[in-house]
Short mmCIF file of N, CA and C in Angstrom, two decimals:
data_model
loop_
_atom_site.label_atom_id
_atom_site.label_comp_id
_atom_site.label_asym_id
_atom_site.label_seq_id
_atom_site.Cartn_x
_atom_site.Cartn_y
_atom_site.Cartn_z
N MET A 1 9.65 260.11 296.97
CA MET A 1 8.96 260.75 295.87
C MET A 1 9.82 260.71 294.61
N ARG A 2 11.10 260.92 294.79
CA ARG A 2 12.00 260.95 293.66
C ARG A 2 12.12 259.60 292.97
N SER A 3 12.10 258.52 293.70
CA SER A 3 12.25 257.19 293.10
C SER A 3 11.03 256.82 292.25
N ARG A 4 9.85 257.28 292.64
CA ARG A 4 8.67 256.99 291.81
C ARG A 4 8.75 257.69 290.46
N ARG A 5 9.22 258.91 290.46
CA ARG A 5 9.36 259.67 289.23
C ARG A 5 10.41 259.01 288.32
N ALA A 6 11.49 258.57 288.88
CA ALA A 6 12.54 257.90 288.11
C ALA A 6 12.02 256.58 287.55
N LEU A 7 11.19 255.88 288.32
CA LEU A 7 10.62 254.62 287.85
C LEU A 7 9.69 254.85 286.66
N ARG A 8 8.89 255.89 286.70
CA ARG A 8 8.00 256.19 285.58
C ARG A 8 8.79 256.54 284.32
N ASN A 9 9.84 257.28 284.43
CA ASN A 9 10.67 257.64 283.29
C ASN A 9 11.34 256.42 282.68
N GLY A 10 11.72 255.47 283.51
CA GLY A 10 12.35 254.24 283.04
C GLY A 10 11.40 253.40 282.21
N ARG A 11 10.14 253.40 282.57
CA ARG A 11 9.15 252.62 281.79
C ARG A 11 9.02 253.17 280.37
N GLY A 12 8.97 254.44 280.23
CA GLY A 12 8.87 255.04 278.91
C GLY A 12 10.10 254.79 278.07
N GLN A 13 11.25 254.80 278.71
CA GLN A 13 12.50 254.55 277.99
C GLN A 13 12.55 253.12 277.47
N ALA A 14 12.11 252.18 278.27
CA ALA A 14 12.11 250.78 277.84
C ALA A 14 11.17 250.58 276.65
N THR A 15 10.05 251.27 276.65
CA THR A 15 9.11 251.15 275.53
C THR A 15 9.72 251.71 274.25
N VAL A 16 10.39 252.82 274.34
CA VAL A 16 11.04 253.42 273.17
C VAL A 16 12.16 252.52 272.67
N GLU A 17 12.95 251.96 273.56
CA GLU A 17 14.02 251.06 273.15
C GLU A 17 13.47 249.82 272.46
N LEU A 18 12.38 249.28 272.99
CA LEU A 18 11.74 248.12 272.36
C LEU A 18 11.23 248.47 270.97
N ALA A 19 10.63 249.63 270.82
CA ALA A 19 10.12 250.06 269.52
C ALA A 19 11.24 250.25 268.51
N LEU A 20 12.41 250.64 268.97
CA LEU A 20 13.54 250.83 268.06
C LEU A 20 14.22 249.52 267.68
N VAL A 21 14.28 248.58 268.60
CA VAL A 21 15.04 247.34 268.39
C VAL A 21 14.19 246.23 267.79
N LEU A 22 12.91 246.21 268.06
CA LEU A 22 12.05 245.11 267.61
C LEU A 22 12.06 244.89 266.10
N PRO A 23 11.98 245.91 265.24
CA PRO A 23 12.05 245.64 263.80
C PRO A 23 13.36 244.99 263.37
N LEU A 24 14.44 245.39 263.98
CA LEU A 24 15.74 244.79 263.66
C LEU A 24 15.78 243.32 264.07
N VAL A 25 15.29 243.01 265.24
CA VAL A 25 15.27 241.62 265.72
C VAL A 25 14.37 240.75 264.85
N LEU A 26 13.21 241.27 264.48
CA LEU A 26 12.30 240.50 263.62
C LEU A 26 12.90 240.28 262.23
N THR A 27 13.56 241.28 261.67
CA THR A 27 14.21 241.13 260.37
C THR A 27 15.31 240.09 260.45
N LEU A 28 16.09 240.11 261.50
CA LEU A 28 17.14 239.12 261.68
C LEU A 28 16.56 237.71 261.80
N ALA A 29 15.46 237.57 262.50
CA ALA A 29 14.81 236.26 262.62
C ALA A 29 14.32 235.77 261.26
N LEU A 30 13.78 236.65 260.44
CA LEU A 30 13.32 236.26 259.10
C LEU A 30 14.48 235.87 258.20
N VAL A 31 15.62 236.54 258.34
CA VAL A 31 16.81 236.17 257.57
C VAL A 31 17.27 234.77 257.96
N VAL A 32 17.25 234.46 259.24
CA VAL A 32 17.64 233.12 259.70
C VAL A 32 16.69 232.06 259.13
N VAL A 33 15.41 232.35 259.10
CA VAL A 33 14.44 231.41 258.52
C VAL A 33 14.73 231.20 257.04
N GLN A 34 15.00 232.28 256.29
CA GLN A 34 15.29 232.15 254.86
C GLN A 34 16.55 231.33 254.62
N VAL A 35 17.58 231.57 255.40
CA VAL A 35 18.82 230.79 255.27
C VAL A 35 18.54 229.31 255.55
N GLY A 36 17.68 229.03 256.50
CA GLY A 36 17.29 227.65 256.78
C GLY A 36 16.60 226.99 255.59
N PHE A 37 15.71 227.73 254.93
CA PHE A 37 15.03 227.19 253.74
C PHE A 37 16.02 226.91 252.61
N VAL A 38 16.98 227.79 252.41
CA VAL A 38 17.97 227.58 251.35
C VAL A 38 18.86 226.37 251.69
N ALA A 39 19.23 226.24 252.95
CA ALA A 39 20.04 225.08 253.36
C ALA A 39 19.26 223.77 253.17
N ARG A 40 17.97 223.79 253.50
CA ARG A 40 17.14 222.60 253.30
C ARG A 40 17.07 222.23 251.82
N ASP A 41 16.88 223.22 250.96
CA ASP A 41 16.81 222.95 249.53
C ASP A 41 18.16 222.51 248.97
N SER A 42 19.24 222.96 249.55
CA SER A 42 20.57 222.51 249.13
C SER A 42 20.74 221.02 249.38
N VAL A 43 20.28 220.56 250.53
CA VAL A 43 20.33 219.12 250.83
C VAL A 43 19.42 218.35 249.87
N ARG A 44 18.28 218.92 249.57
CA ARG A 44 17.36 218.26 248.63
C ARG A 44 17.94 218.17 247.23
N VAL A 45 18.69 219.18 246.80
CA VAL A 45 19.33 219.14 245.48
C VAL A 45 20.36 218.02 245.44
N THR A 46 21.12 217.87 246.50
CA THR A 46 22.10 216.78 246.57
C THR A 46 21.39 215.43 246.50
N HIS A 47 20.28 215.31 247.20
CA HIS A 47 19.51 214.06 247.15
C HIS A 47 18.93 213.82 245.76
N ALA A 48 18.47 214.87 245.10
CA ALA A 48 17.93 214.74 243.74
C ALA A 48 19.01 214.26 242.78
N ALA A 49 20.23 214.79 242.90
CA ALA A 49 21.32 214.36 242.03
C ALA A 49 21.66 212.89 242.27
N GLY A 50 21.64 212.47 243.52
CA GLY A 50 21.90 211.06 243.82
C GLY A 50 20.84 210.14 243.27
N SER A 51 19.58 210.52 243.43
CA SER A 51 18.48 209.69 242.91
C SER A 51 18.53 209.60 241.39
N ALA A 52 18.79 210.73 240.75
CA ALA A 52 18.86 210.74 239.29
C ALA A 52 20.05 209.94 238.78
N ALA A 53 21.19 210.06 239.44
CA ALA A 53 22.38 209.30 239.01
C ALA A 53 22.17 207.80 239.19
N ARG A 54 21.53 207.40 240.27
CA ARG A 54 21.22 205.97 240.45
C ARG A 54 20.29 205.47 239.35
N ALA A 55 19.28 206.27 239.03
CA ALA A 55 18.35 205.89 237.96
C ALA A 55 19.08 205.80 236.62
N ALA A 56 19.99 206.72 236.38
CA ALA A 56 20.74 206.70 235.11
C ALA A 56 21.71 205.53 235.06
N SER A 57 22.28 205.16 236.20
CA SER A 57 23.27 204.08 236.20
C SER A 57 22.66 202.71 235.93
N VAL A 58 21.37 202.56 236.16
CA VAL A 58 20.72 201.28 235.86
C VAL A 58 20.08 201.27 234.48
N GLY A 59 20.27 202.35 233.72
CA GLY A 59 19.85 202.36 232.33
C GLY A 59 18.46 202.88 232.05
N LEU A 60 17.86 203.62 232.97
CA LEU A 60 16.53 204.17 232.71
C LEU A 60 16.61 205.30 231.68
N ASP A 61 15.46 205.58 231.04
CA ASP A 61 15.44 206.65 230.03
C ASP A 61 15.46 208.03 230.70
N ASP A 62 15.64 209.06 229.89
CA ASP A 62 15.82 210.42 230.42
C ASP A 62 14.61 210.91 231.21
N ASP A 63 13.39 210.60 230.74
CA ASP A 63 12.20 211.04 231.47
C ASP A 63 12.13 210.39 232.85
N ALA A 64 12.46 209.11 232.94
CA ALA A 64 12.45 208.42 234.23
C ALA A 64 13.53 208.97 235.16
N ILE A 65 14.66 209.37 234.60
CA ILE A 65 15.73 209.97 235.40
C ILE A 65 15.26 211.31 235.97
N ARG A 66 14.61 212.12 235.15
CA ARG A 66 14.11 213.41 235.63
C ARG A 66 13.02 213.23 236.68
N ARG A 67 12.16 212.23 236.49
CA ARG A 67 11.13 211.94 237.49
C ARG A 67 11.77 211.50 238.80
N ALA A 68 12.81 210.69 238.73
CA ALA A 68 13.50 210.23 239.94
C ALA A 68 14.09 211.42 240.70
N ALA A 69 14.60 212.39 239.98
CA ALA A 69 15.18 213.57 240.63
C ALA A 69 14.11 214.40 241.33
N SER A 70 12.98 214.62 240.68
CA SER A 70 11.95 215.49 241.27
C SER A 70 11.13 214.78 242.33
N GLU A 71 10.77 213.53 242.11
CA GLU A 71 9.93 212.82 243.06
C GLU A 71 10.69 212.44 244.33
N GLY A 72 11.95 212.10 244.20
CA GLY A 72 12.72 211.68 245.35
C GLY A 72 13.17 212.80 246.25
N SER A 73 13.12 214.03 245.76
CA SER A 73 13.67 215.14 246.52
C SER A 73 12.62 216.06 247.14
N GLY A 74 11.44 216.08 246.58
CA GLY A 74 10.42 216.99 247.08
C GLY A 74 10.57 218.41 246.55
N LEU A 75 11.43 218.61 245.55
CA LEU A 75 11.61 219.93 244.96
C LEU A 75 10.54 220.18 243.90
N ALA A 76 10.24 221.45 243.67
CA ALA A 76 9.25 221.82 242.66
C ALA A 76 9.80 221.51 241.27
N PRO A 77 9.12 220.65 240.52
CA PRO A 77 9.62 220.28 239.19
C PRO A 77 9.77 221.47 238.24
N SER A 78 8.97 222.49 238.41
CA SER A 78 9.06 223.66 237.51
C SER A 78 10.35 224.45 237.72
N ARG A 79 10.98 224.32 238.86
CA ARG A 79 12.22 225.04 239.16
C ARG A 79 13.46 224.15 239.04
N LEU A 80 13.24 222.89 238.69
CA LEU A 80 14.32 221.89 238.67
C LEU A 80 14.75 221.61 237.24
N SER A 81 16.05 221.59 237.03
CA SER A 81 16.61 221.26 235.72
C SER A 81 17.58 220.10 235.89
N VAL A 82 17.44 219.07 235.06
CA VAL A 82 18.30 217.88 235.12
C VAL A 82 18.93 217.68 233.76
N VAL A 83 20.27 217.65 233.72
CA VAL A 83 21.02 217.41 232.49
C VAL A 83 21.76 216.10 232.65
N ILE A 84 21.60 215.21 231.66
CA ILE A 84 22.23 213.88 231.69
C ILE A 84 23.28 213.82 230.60
N VAL A 85 24.50 213.45 230.99
CA VAL A 85 25.61 213.34 230.05
C VAL A 85 26.16 211.93 230.15
N ARG A 86 26.09 211.20 229.03
CA ARG A 86 26.62 209.84 229.00
C ARG A 86 27.95 209.84 228.25
N ALA A 87 28.95 209.18 228.84
CA ALA A 87 30.27 209.08 228.21
C ALA A 87 30.81 207.68 228.48
N GLY A 88 30.62 206.81 227.52
CA GLY A 88 31.11 205.43 227.66
C GLY A 88 30.39 204.70 228.78
N ASP A 89 31.16 204.22 229.75
CA ASP A 89 30.60 203.49 230.88
C ASP A 89 30.16 204.40 232.03
N TRP A 90 30.23 205.68 231.83
CA TRP A 90 29.93 206.63 232.89
C TRP A 90 28.75 207.52 232.51
N VAL A 91 27.98 207.91 233.50
CA VAL A 91 26.89 208.86 233.30
C VAL A 91 27.02 209.95 234.37
N THR A 92 26.89 211.19 233.94
CA THR A 92 26.94 212.34 234.84
C THR A 92 25.58 213.02 234.83
N VAL A 93 25.08 213.31 236.00
CA VAL A 93 23.80 214.00 236.13
C VAL A 93 24.07 215.34 236.82
N ARG A 94 23.64 216.42 236.17
CA ARG A 94 23.77 217.77 236.74
C ARG A 94 22.37 218.28 237.09
N VAL A 95 22.19 218.66 238.32
CA VAL A 95 20.90 219.14 238.80
C VAL A 95 21.06 220.61 239.18
N THR A 96 20.15 221.43 238.67
CA THR A 96 20.11 222.85 239.00
C THR A 96 18.71 223.17 239.51
N TYR A 97 18.65 223.93 240.60
CA TYR A 97 17.36 224.29 241.19
C TYR A 97 17.34 225.78 241.50
N GLN A 98 16.28 226.45 241.07
CA GLN A 98 16.08 227.86 241.38
C GLN A 98 15.32 227.96 242.70
N CYS A 99 16.06 228.16 243.78
CA CYS A 99 15.48 228.20 245.12
C CYS A 99 14.81 229.55 245.36
N PRO A 100 13.51 229.54 245.61
CA PRO A 100 12.83 230.82 245.82
C PRO A 100 13.19 231.43 247.18
N THR A 101 13.27 232.74 247.21
CA THR A 101 13.44 233.46 248.47
C THR A 101 12.13 234.18 248.73
N ASP A 102 11.20 233.49 249.36
CA ASP A 102 9.86 234.02 249.50
C ASP A 102 9.44 234.27 250.94
N VAL A 103 10.38 234.34 251.85
CA VAL A 103 10.06 234.72 253.22
C VAL A 103 9.72 236.21 253.19
N PRO A 104 8.64 236.62 253.86
CA PRO A 104 8.26 238.03 253.84
C PRO A 104 9.42 238.95 254.24
N LEU A 105 9.51 240.07 253.59
CA LEU A 105 10.50 241.11 253.78
C LEU A 105 11.87 240.70 253.24
N VAL A 106 12.35 239.53 253.60
CA VAL A 106 13.67 239.07 253.14
C VAL A 106 13.60 238.68 251.67
N GLY A 107 12.53 238.02 251.27
CA GLY A 107 12.38 237.56 249.89
C GLY A 107 12.35 238.68 248.88
N THR A 108 11.83 239.82 249.27
CA THR A 108 11.80 240.95 248.34
C THR A 108 13.17 241.59 248.19
N LEU A 109 14.03 241.41 249.17
CA LEU A 109 15.37 242.00 249.11
C LEU A 109 16.41 241.07 248.50
N ALA A 110 16.21 239.76 248.65
CA ALA A 110 17.20 238.78 248.18
C ALA A 110 16.74 238.17 246.86
N PRO A 111 17.66 237.98 245.93
CA PRO A 111 17.28 237.34 244.66
C PRO A 111 17.12 235.83 244.83
N THR A 112 16.54 235.20 243.82
CA THR A 112 16.42 233.75 243.82
C THR A 112 17.82 233.14 243.82
N VAL A 113 18.00 232.08 244.61
CA VAL A 113 19.30 231.44 244.74
C VAL A 113 19.34 230.22 243.82
N GLU A 114 20.41 230.11 243.03
CA GLU A 114 20.57 228.94 242.16
C GLU A 114 21.46 227.92 242.87
N LEU A 115 20.91 226.73 243.08
CA LEU A 115 21.64 225.65 243.73
C LEU A 115 21.98 224.60 242.68
N ARG A 116 23.21 224.08 242.74
CA ARG A 116 23.66 223.09 241.75
C ARG A 116 24.37 221.94 242.43
N ASP A 117 24.24 220.77 241.81
CA ASP A 117 25.01 219.61 242.23
C ASP A 117 25.15 218.69 241.04
N GLN A 118 26.18 217.88 241.06
CA GLN A 118 26.34 216.91 239.98
C GLN A 118 26.95 215.65 240.58
N LEU A 119 26.63 214.53 239.94
CA LEU A 119 27.13 213.25 240.41
C LEU A 119 27.43 212.38 239.19
N THR A 120 28.54 211.68 239.22
CA THR A 120 28.93 210.77 238.14
C THR A 120 28.96 209.36 238.70
N MET A 121 28.35 208.44 237.95
CA MET A 121 28.31 207.03 238.36
C MET A 121 28.62 206.16 237.15
N ARG A 122 29.10 204.99 237.43
CA ARG A 122 29.36 204.00 236.39
C ARG A 122 28.05 203.31 236.02
N VAL A 123 27.85 203.11 234.71
CA VAL A 123 26.64 202.45 234.22
C VAL A 123 26.75 200.96 234.51
N GLU A 124 25.72 200.42 235.13
CA GLU A 124 25.72 198.98 235.44
C GLU A 124 25.31 198.18 234.22
N GLY A 125 25.80 196.97 234.18
CA GLY A 125 25.33 196.02 233.18
C GLY A 125 26.12 195.95 231.98
#
């Protein structure tokens, strides 16, 4: 008789523990997802800088360089900034991207992350 009563009490305790821990586990999972999105966009920013620098090194105009950065990376053009600096035989491209933090719950707590990369290449020709 005693073991049945103890078994019933254990079921209620497990439910209470789950109710207390589940929000924390879900929040942690959402944080991991948000960090994954920021890491993905960081790789995309590096790719955008490479694409833009290659376009600049072959002598394309500034609009074509900016298009190369946005089209080749998959980043939102409205959040992407490309600065081109030419110095003699060298061209430097600086790419800045405002990475949104829009995962539910985490996005409201974390500010937008600014990702930057730059690449310098020699101008061909």
